[in-house]
């Protein structure tokens, strides 16, 4: 696996690249998060106070400082999805996964999160799992979707 | 309804990252033409086009470019706002996923005019797949000599880079976006100085939305007047509209300015499904106005909308049917702003959370008339005192929903939700 | 100069270009309220308390960052402005822990005053944002429940001091000012300078209170409790009792301390003189014997910690002298008990300091001799005022008293330690006499005085050009050290004080409520100190009779064995 130093080397050690570097590191972590030690190392490499780096990674919604599941399921709760029944989607997922938003399943497979609009309004209600967006969800199709991820029939390139 | 397509003409017809297919479909004619023209003549065409910024602020692009051109300081940077975070908006996604070269060409024309050698396309982090398409398109454009050194042998250099956002609606605000490209939290900067003078790396910066840039090649190729003629006297060209919510045919539609909202929703969008009736339309994204049926004959045109107190915003048209409760809906909208406020200024950071607090009370039947009054007062304060456009426009849905549905708000203070949506589990507890 | 004409609340005013509406209004005695604004430090326009109406402009505009332009018509108190201001203040207040009665900043709180002036009642909002839990780990206590997110502390910590241990984190309703990962300050590179406390408009930042510890020592019959007061305390303490800024209240302070029950009231000025004896000798030795130069002063514990964290390559440049506070403690637990016939173990030494970092310094592991801590408790100027108030002493009416012997005599050189440039000047006075072998009469080194962040001077002493620099504020120290590292500057001797302006503006000094008066207050405290110096018969440390006695009777010579054991220390790369 690429180290923090290698990622920074690829981007260049300019502070400008902090967000891009952090996005990469989060992907590398395997648990969709930014390990403290990596963040500290990156802060040193970039010559930035840790407080500033922490300020950045807690500002942007995509970053997590806590380990998350292999699949982060984001449910859009913005207007278009709201009027298309996103609340039901949350309830179904809570029941299916046995977790509340912000939590991770015991097997480390799923984290459930509520998110802002990710531009899938034409197929609302929608969820985003990793990079993949799944829309026009019904109770049944959502349950099938979860099963397919559980069984490793993952969509796309995870 | 057959109309001229500018932006979506090639959608689905070419491989998005194939420069050859783009060129074969008429691409890069605009750039080639621009190179043969006087700089100011190109800008004149854009001015004639009556093109207004498509990101939401609707600033005349020709004037913006003319001002930027006049600034002598350098280097200048070309920046594209592809942060598309406004709920209900997914048009830029389609442009970038299906025909990103028109954006790249538009930026390249701008770079040629401004003498900029570096450009950035700031794409929201949620659009990872699209970032890959755009990166690939940029690479291919470089290989084909449309980007990089000595473009088309015309002796100018321009490099483009995709920068990823990381999940922050506020980065759609120009100065916040610039901060984010610089690797910082997306908290807006004090204006002035404006980014045209002092933007990215404190240098003059030309910043436009994806759709705006994408109009440029056509305008240069076919002329500003031809573009302008497609629309109304006040709004030139076509617009990508995003239909979502309780409407039969959701999606992105390219329409000429002058189309009415009713035509868009009922003729193009197929109307409200499931035998429901329209309750209201939320226009221009979450920060836009909500209005009922009575305004549907308004033409989609910056001027006509403005006359009716509306704004086109990003072109999002969220249709909400009568099964929805405006109070419940507003609560969802304001929760979005509570989360997405950058937290820098008091009215936006604190105001949104207090509005959510009041709306929670109302949806639980615990609200009072005093709360509605407070909601209105806070909305006014946020609108007039917030630091940036986010906080200034976040109260727009509050103001408009109360304006058109005040009776329903009042019903909630009496423990009733006319739409039957709110649980009212705190009914009577005041 | 280009003058801009505008109208504010119907009054005409003409101001230079680039003036803000806020400054222009001030000229007309219109006091537009502000909260986040701190001139030169935090000009961000984020709290929106200062919004005003400008004719023809949409919305309201922050007066603190909006520049004037020709013909502007500004209104600062219209209905729209008042309503907006009230809403904004209510919003701030609603998320503020309103335990005003038990807050150290009660009656001295900018938010309280703003709300009061604007006539804000209580709020109906019930929820409280979670901005983190209280952190009492270090000399500086952070209570996020009181934080109003103005950002002044963040700016002063990052920009003025170059420390940057706190920053904004999270966003929206969850925004907070916090440390990385919300860890405790004590484990970070915080230098305990307390400048954040001084700029905090509310009680979200405080020193760790030691008054109870001092009270219980005073009430313990087994202890022999003595106190020392730092140079800068005497020109600031009066402010806490409504006396004019810069008033020298030395005599009243001594009386008050005696009334509080201290057996002996001693003076840190005494040990400042002692410091000069040691440090001056050290400087001469370094110059004569090819020691590490530049030598850098070590009196300021905030600066020391800053250097230990950030400039390891300069640790050997630091004078090995303990600070006057610690030297005092060491002497108060060795020489003094011997002379006074008390058991050193029973001596309890309290320091009254203008400084929060002194609390940290006193607790440093190495600050002890033969198992006895040099210092047992440190209170700030503010905490002393609190104790005097708790004892219901009418301070303003107190008669004057003198410091006790044998650690109470001092010279003018000792007192100027409170000002930026003072340690340098005091050292020069003694070094010059030693090197020339004369009793020089020209003792005011005005070239090293002033308020600028970085000052340089070349002083000729008996044919040798001594190159010196004086910096105040650790941000300025960083700039200077970077220049030295880059080979762009070099000196024999550098004075560093962690706080801008020196100890007179230390983190433990009275809070200046009207922040627009900060520079004026600093200047008056500085003048107060120089006035004391001028009034002294003896103005050179080596002329201090009690210092002479200390060396003659106990220490021997500066820098020699006993001095070394008691009065010198070492540093740690952190």
JSON list of C-alpha atoms in Angstrom, two decimals, chain C residues 211 234 269 390 399 483 490 549-550:
[
{"chain": "C", "resi": 211, "resn": "UNK", "atom": "CA", "xyz": [-6.75, 31.52, 44.65]},
{"chain": "C", "resi": 234, "resn": "UNK", "atom": "CA", "xyz": [1.95, 47.15, 40.12]},
{"chain": "C", "resi": 269, "resn": "UNK", "atom": "CA", "xyz": [12.12, 43.15, 41.14]},
{"chain": "C", "resi": 390, "resn": "UNK", "atom": "CA", "xyz": [-13.03, 38.55, 48.41]},
{"chain": "C", "resi": 399, "resn": "UNK", "atom": "CA", "xyz": [-2.19, 53.40, 52.78]},
{"chain": "C", "resi": 483, "resn": "UNK", "atom": "CA", "xyz": [16.14, 35.31, 9.72]},
{"chain": "C", "resi": 490, "resn": "UNK", "atom": "CA", "xyz": [23.01, 37.98, 13.73]},
{"chain": "C", "resi": 549, "resn": "UNK", "atom": "CA", "xyz": [24.42, 40.99, 50.62]},
{"chain": "C", "resi": 550, "resn": "UNK", "atom": "CA", "xyz": [23.02, 37.84, 49.03]}
]
